[in-house]
Tab-separated table of N, CA and C in Angstrom:
chain	number	residue	atom	x	y	z
A	1	MET	N	-7.418	74.431	-26.330
A	1	MET	CA	-7.166	74.287	-24.906
A	1	MET	C	-8.404	74.759	-24.178
A	2	LYS	N	-8.886	73.984	-23.253
A	2	LYS	CA	-10.102	74.333	-22.491
A	2	LYS	C	-9.759	75.316	-21.365
A	3	ASN	N	-10.672	76.152	-21.143
A	3	ASN	CA	-10.517	77.101	-19.974
A	3	ASN	C	-11.070	76.411	-18.754
A	4	LEU	N	-10.308	76.348	-17.711
A	4	LEU	CA	-10.732	75.744	-16.465
A	4	LEU	C	-11.475	76.751	-15.656
A	5	VAL	N	-12.604	76.350	-15.151
A	5	VAL	CA	-13.399	77.244	-14.301
A	5	VAL	C	-13.213	76.875	-12.852
A	6	ARG	N	-12.798	77.794	-12.057
A	6	ARG	CA	-12.623	77.543	-10.596
A	6	ARG	C	-13.911	77.775	-9.910
A	7	PRO	N	-14.285	76.924	-9.017
A	7	PRO	CA	-15.529	77.097	-8.261
A	7	PRO	C	-15.450	78.323	-7.371
A	8	ASN	N	-16.559	78.998	-7.217
A	8	ASN	CA	-16.602	80.216	-6.356
A	8	ASN	C	-16.755	79.664	-4.894
A	9	LEU	N	-15.709	79.888	-4.168
A	9	LEU	CA	-15.697	79.446	-2.800
A	9	LEU	C	-16.055	80.536	-1.784
A	10	GLY	N	-16.615	81.578	-2.332
A	10	GLY	CA	-17.027	82.729	-1.458
A	10	GLY	C	-15.875	83.703	-1.419
A	11	SER	N	-16.174	84.782	-0.787
A	11	SER	CA	-15.122	85.852	-0.663
A	11	SER	C	-14.394	85.640	0.643
A	12	LYS	N	-13.286	84.970	0.569
A	12	LYS	CA	-12.489	84.712	1.750
A	12	LYS	C	-11.289	85.712	1.730
A	13	ALA	N	-11.260	86.533	2.740
A	13	ALA	CA	-10.182	87.545	2.823
A	13	ALA	C	-8.910	86.795	3.233
A	14	LYS	N	-7.790	87.263	2.726
A	14	LYS	CA	-6.533	86.701	3.115
A	14	LYS	C	-6.233	87.096	4.569
A	15	PRO	N	-5.651	86.194	5.364
A	15	PRO	CA	-5.367	86.555	6.756
A	15	PRO	C	-4.278	87.626	6.810
A	16	LYS	N	-4.417	88.431	7.842
A	16	LYS	CA	-3.440	89.466	8.066
A	16	LYS	C	-2.146	88.835	8.588
A	17	ALA	N	-1.044	89.505	8.360
A	17	ALA	CA	0.237	89.000	8.782
A	17	ALA	C	0.348	88.825	10.313
A	18	ASP	N	-0.455	89.624	11.042
A	18	ASP	CA	-0.328	89.483	12.512
A	18	ASP	C	-1.409	88.574	13.068
A	19	SER	N	-2.251	87.973	12.277
A	19	SER	CA	-3.301	87.101	12.770
A	19	SER	C	-2.705	85.801	13.280
A	20	LYS	N	-3.331	85.199	14.278
A	20	LYS	CA	-2.855	83.984	14.896
A	20	LYS	C	-3.117	82.811	13.934
A	21	LYS	N	-2.168	81.844	13.963
A	21	LYS	CA	-2.314	80.662	13.183
A	21	LYS	C	-3.343	79.731	13.848
A	22	ALA	N	-4.118	79.145	13.044
A	22	ALA	CA	-5.107	78.142	13.580
A	22	ALA	C	-4.404	76.852	13.937
A	23	GLU	N	-4.720	76.304	15.058
A	23	GLU	CA	-4.147	75.018	15.475
A	23	GLU	C	-5.189	73.930	15.401
A	24	LEU	N	-4.797	72.807	14.876
A	24	LEU	CA	-5.672	71.653	14.799
A	24	LEU	C	-5.363	70.738	15.986
A	25	THR	N	-6.364	70.481	16.807
A	25	THR	CA	-6.137	69.573	17.899
A	25	THR	C	-7.153	68.444	17.758
A	26	LEU	N	-6.706	67.256	17.991
A	26	LEU	CA	-7.525	66.068	17.952
A	26	LEU	C	-7.686	65.519	19.338
A	27	GLU	N	-8.890	65.312	19.764
A	27	GLU	CA	-9.093	64.741	21.043
A	27	GLU	C	-9.327	63.232	20.838
A	28	ILE	N	-8.400	62.459	21.373
A	28	ILE	CA	-8.472	61.014	21.232
A	28	ILE	C	-8.998	60.449	22.541
A	29	LYS	N	-10.076	59.775	22.475
A	29	LYS	CA	-10.699	59.147	23.661
A	29	LYS	C	-10.011	57.831	23.908
A	30	SER	N	-9.567	57.616	25.108
A	30	SER	CA	-8.847	56.358	25.473
A	30	SER	C	-9.662	55.545	26.451
A	31	GLU	N	-9.797	54.251	26.138
A	31	GLU	CA	-10.528	53.326	27.004
A	31	GLU	C	-9.683	52.082	27.150
A	32	THR	N	-10.128	51.231	28.057
A	32	THR	CA	-9.517	49.916	28.225
A	32	THR	C	-10.570	48.842	27.980
A	33	PHE	N	-10.115	47.672	27.545
A	33	PHE	CA	-10.914	46.499	27.310
A	33	PHE	C	-10.272	45.343	27.956
A	34	ALA	N	-10.998	44.703	28.905
A	34	ALA	CA	-10.471	43.531	29.625
A	34	ALA	C	-10.841	42.245	28.886
A	35	LEU	N	-9.851	41.367	28.649
A	35	LEU	CA	-10.090	40.130	27.996
A	35	LEU	C	-10.856	39.132	28.920
A	36	GLU	N	-10.828	39.317	30.175
A	36	GLU	CA	-11.536	38.524	31.170
A	36	GLU	C	-11.327	37.041	30.987
A	37	GLY	N	-10.133	36.550	31.082
A	37	GLY	CA	-9.844	35.123	31.018
A	37	GLY	C	-9.539	34.579	29.664
A	38	SER	N	-9.871	35.323	28.607
A	38	SER	CA	-9.519	34.884	27.258
A	38	SER	C	-8.067	35.281	26.943
A	39	GLU	N	-7.467	34.474	26.068
A	39	GLU	CA	-6.091	34.815	25.664
A	39	GLU	C	-6.038	35.929	24.638
A	40	PHE	N	-7.103	36.023	23.834
A	40	PHE	CA	-7.129	37.065	22.739
A	40	PHE	C	-8.558	37.335	22.310
A	41	ILE	N	-8.762	38.365	21.526
A	41	ILE	CA	-10.012	38.656	20.858
A	41	ILE	C	-9.666	39.025	19.382
A	42	GLU	N	-10.472	38.606	18.464
A	42	GLU	CA	-10.212	38.956	17.081
A	42	GLU	C	-10.538	40.411	16.847
A	43	LEU	N	-9.750	41.064	16.032
A	43	LEU	CA	-9.853	42.509	15.814
A	43	LEU	C	-11.282	42.925	15.450
A	44	LYS	N	-11.891	42.225	14.507
A	44	LYS	CA	-13.246	42.612	14.064
A	44	LYS	C	-14.197	42.481	15.180
A	45	ASN	N	-14.043	41.521	16.068
A	45	ASN	CA	-14.939	41.398	17.231
A	45	ASN	C	-14.688	42.451	18.250
A	46	LEU	N	-13.497	42.870	18.461
A	46	LEU	CA	-13.173	43.915	19.384
A	46	LEU	C	-13.835	45.242	18.959
A	47	LEU	N	-13.766	45.530	17.703
A	47	LEU	CA	-14.412	46.749	17.227
A	47	LEU	C	-15.892	46.783	17.446
A	48	LYS	N	-16.522	45.590	17.423
A	48	LYS	CA	-17.970	45.524	17.668
A	48	LYS	C	-18.245	45.632	19.191
A	49	VAL	N	-17.626	44.816	19.978
A	49	VAL	CA	-17.935	44.763	21.396
A	49	VAL	C	-17.488	46.011	22.127
A	50	ALA	N	-16.527	46.747	21.570
A	50	ALA	CA	-16.087	48.015	22.198
A	50	ALA	C	-16.886	49.198	21.652
A	51	ASN	N	-17.904	48.883	20.798
A	51	ASN	CA	-18.804	49.905	20.276
A	51	ASN	C	-18.059	50.905	19.390
A	52	LEU	N	-16.975	50.500	18.760
A	52	LEU	CA	-16.302	51.333	17.794
A	52	LEU	C	-16.965	51.274	16.441
A	53	CYS	N	-17.640	50.113	16.183
A	53	CYS	CA	-18.395	49.885	14.909
A	53	CYS	C	-19.745	49.351	15.324
A	54	ASP	N	-20.793	49.715	14.528
A	54	ASP	CA	-22.121	49.257	14.835
A	54	ASP	C	-22.338	47.802	14.392
A	55	THR	N	-21.736	47.369	13.304
A	55	THR	CA	-21.965	46.061	12.763
A	55	THR	C	-20.634	45.374	12.449
A	56	GLY	N	-20.742	44.066	12.259
A	56	GLY	CA	-19.565	43.305	11.858
A	56	GLY	C	-19.102	43.749	10.465
A	57	ALA	N	-20.017	44.019	9.583
A	57	ALA	CA	-19.698	44.428	8.224
A	57	ALA	C	-18.952	45.758	8.264
A	58	GLU	N	-19.344	46.654	9.129
A	58	GLU	CA	-18.667	47.961	9.253
A	58	GLU	C	-17.236	47.738	9.812
A	59	ALA	N	-17.108	46.842	10.773
A	59	ALA	CA	-15.784	46.562	11.337
A	59	ALA	C	-14.837	45.968	10.251
A	60	LYS	N	-15.361	45.012	9.490
A	60	LYS	CA	-14.543	44.372	8.458
A	60	LYS	C	-14.172	45.396	7.393
A	61	SER	N	-15.075	46.277	7.035
A	61	SER	CA	-14.803	47.271	6.059
A	61	SER	C	-13.720	48.280	6.527
A	62	ALA	N	-13.837	48.744	7.778
A	62	ALA	CA	-12.849	49.683	8.364
A	62	ALA	C	-11.477	49.039	8.354
A	63	ILE	N	-11.437	47.769	8.762
A	63	ILE	CA	-10.130	47.064	8.814
A	63	ILE	C	-9.524	46.892	7.419
A	64	GLY	N	-10.377	46.480	6.494
A	64	GLY	CA	-9.951	46.243	5.100
A	64	GLY	C	-9.480	47.541	4.402
A	65	GLU	N	-10.068	48.660	4.806
A	65	GLU	CA	-9.664	49.941	4.187
A	65	GLU	C	-8.426	50.532	4.863
A	66	GLY	N	-7.892	49.855	5.894
A	66	GLY	CA	-6.674	50.331	6.513
A	66	GLY	C	-6.913	51.471	7.472
A	67	LEU	N	-8.059	51.551	8.089
A	67	LEU	CA	-8.408	52.618	9.016
A	67	LEU	C	-8.144	52.273	10.476
A	68	VAL	N	-7.760	51.047	10.700
A	68	VAL	CA	-7.528	50.625	12.083
A	68	VAL	C	-6.072	50.355	12.342
A	69	LEU	N	-5.564	50.887	13.462
A	69	LEU	CA	-4.185	50.721	13.855
A	69	LEU	C	-4.053	49.795	15.057
A	70	VAL	N	-3.086	48.969	15.025
A	70	VAL	CA	-2.776	48.118	16.166
A	70	VAL	C	-1.305	48.458	16.551
A	71	ASN	N	-1.130	48.961	17.746
A	71	ASN	CA	0.175	49.464	18.226
A	71	ASN	C	0.824	50.453	17.228
A	72	GLY	N	-0.099	51.281	16.653
A	72	GLY	CA	0.410	52.391	15.778
A	72	GLY	C	0.684	51.971	14.346
A	73	ILE	N	0.407	50.685	13.998
A	73	ILE	CA	0.634	50.206	12.663
A	73	ILE	C	-0.685	49.754	12.042
A	74	ILE	N	-0.891	50.140	10.743
A	74	ILE	CA	-2.129	49.752	10.047
A	74	ILE	C	-2.266	48.216	10.027
A	75	GLU	N	-3.447	47.763	10.455
A	75	GLU	CA	-3.696	46.307	10.468
A	75	GLU	C	-4.879	46.009	9.521
A	76	THR	N	-4.641	45.120	8.553
A	76	THR	CA	-5.691	44.785	7.584
A	76	THR	C	-6.237	43.352	7.737
A	77	ARG	N	-5.721	42.618	8.700
A	77	ARG	CA	-6.205	41.251	8.946
A	77	ARG	C	-7.392	41.356	9.898
A	78	LYS	N	-8.563	40.986	9.371
A	78	LYS	CA	-9.776	41.078	10.137
A	78	LYS	C	-9.817	40.161	11.397
A	79	ALA	N	-9.223	39.044	11.289
A	79	ALA	CA	-9.185	38.066	12.402
A	79	ALA	C	-7.895	38.124	13.206
A	80	CYS	N	-7.147	39.236	13.105
A	80	CYS	CA	-5.926	39.408	13.852
A	80	CYS	C	-6.180	39.221	15.341
A	81	LYS	N	-5.377	38.452	15.974
A	81	LYS	CA	-5.570	38.166	17.438
A	81	LYS	C	-4.999	39.331	18.214
A	82	ILE	N	-5.852	39.965	18.977
A	82	ILE	CA	-5.400	41.096	19.844
A	82	ILE	C	-5.291	40.587	21.247
A	83	ARG	N	-4.101	40.815	21.787
A	83	ARG	CA	-3.798	40.331	23.119
A	83	ARG	C	-3.557	41.447	24.146
A	84	SER	N	-3.438	41.061	25.388
A	84	SER	CA	-3.210	42.013	26.476
A	84	SER	C	-1.960	42.806	26.189
A	85	GLY	N	-2.056	44.148	26.422
A	85	GLY	CA	-0.912	45.022	26.189
A	85	GLY	C	-0.947	45.760	24.912
A	86	GLN	N	-1.763	45.263	23.956
A	86	GLN	CA	-1.816	45.929	22.677
A	86	GLN	C	-2.776	47.089	22.723
A	87	VAL	N	-2.603	48.045	21.812
A	87	VAL	CA	-3.459	49.217	21.740
A	87	VAL	C	-4.038	49.271	20.315
A	88	VAL	N	-5.386	49.424	20.264
A	88	VAL	CA	-6.066	49.488	18.989
A	88	VAL	C	-6.660	50.883	18.843
A	89	SER	N	-6.430	51.521	17.698
A	89	SER	CA	-6.918	52.852	17.462
A	89	SER	C	-7.810	52.864	16.223
A	90	TYR	N	-8.948	53.570	16.330
A	90	TYR	CA	-9.860	53.711	15.219
A	90	TYR	C	-10.792	54.856	15.473
A	91	ASN	N	-10.895	55.718	14.465
A	91	ASN	CA	-11.914	56.802	14.535
A	91	ASN	C	-11.736	57.701	15.743
A	92	ASP	N	-10.559	58.160	16.029
A	92	ASP	CA	-10.225	59.036	17.182
A	92	ASP	C	-10.482	58.417	18.524
A	93	LYS	N	-10.516	57.067	18.549
A	93	LYS	CA	-10.610	56.370	19.827
A	93	LYS	C	-9.498	55.355	19.954
A	94	LYS	N	-9.051	55.187	21.181
A	94	LYS	CA	-7.930	54.272	21.436
A	94	LYS	C	-8.370	53.266	22.536
A	95	ILE	N	-8.213	52.024	22.253
A	95	ILE	CA	-8.584	50.952	23.201
A	95	ILE	C	-7.283	50.228	23.637
A	96	THR	N	-7.008	50.190	24.915
A	96	THR	CA	-5.852	49.491	25.473
A	96	THR	C	-6.392	48.155	26.027
A	97	ILE	N	-5.781	47.068	25.638
A	97	ILE	CA	-6.249	45.732	26.015
A	97	ILE	C	-5.530	45.314	27.312
A	98	THR	N	-6.353	44.834	28.268
A	98	THR	CA	-5.814	44.363	29.518
A	98	THR	C	-6.280	42.870	29.747
A	99	ALA	N	-5.503	42.236	30.612
A	99	ALA	CA	-5.782	40.811	30.908
A	99	ALA	C	-7.054	40.667	31.724
């Protein structure tokens, strides 16, 4: 049987019973995107034009990996048609689509 070696993570003291609990807060930046006369925009294109991704390849990869939410649900279709009223979330940013 092999002996498992635990990595040395430094000397971390155990918190005292009266110490405050750490709270994790995420700041989600919310923006709007106007379709300006179009009926829809494809999800991959929205990520690019809203500057959520630098390239189309990055947008496609993020969508394919399930990192993008549309109305709170994971969306993996790269050419999904995003319409007015929908909300797209990615990387701590939220885009609300308007007409």
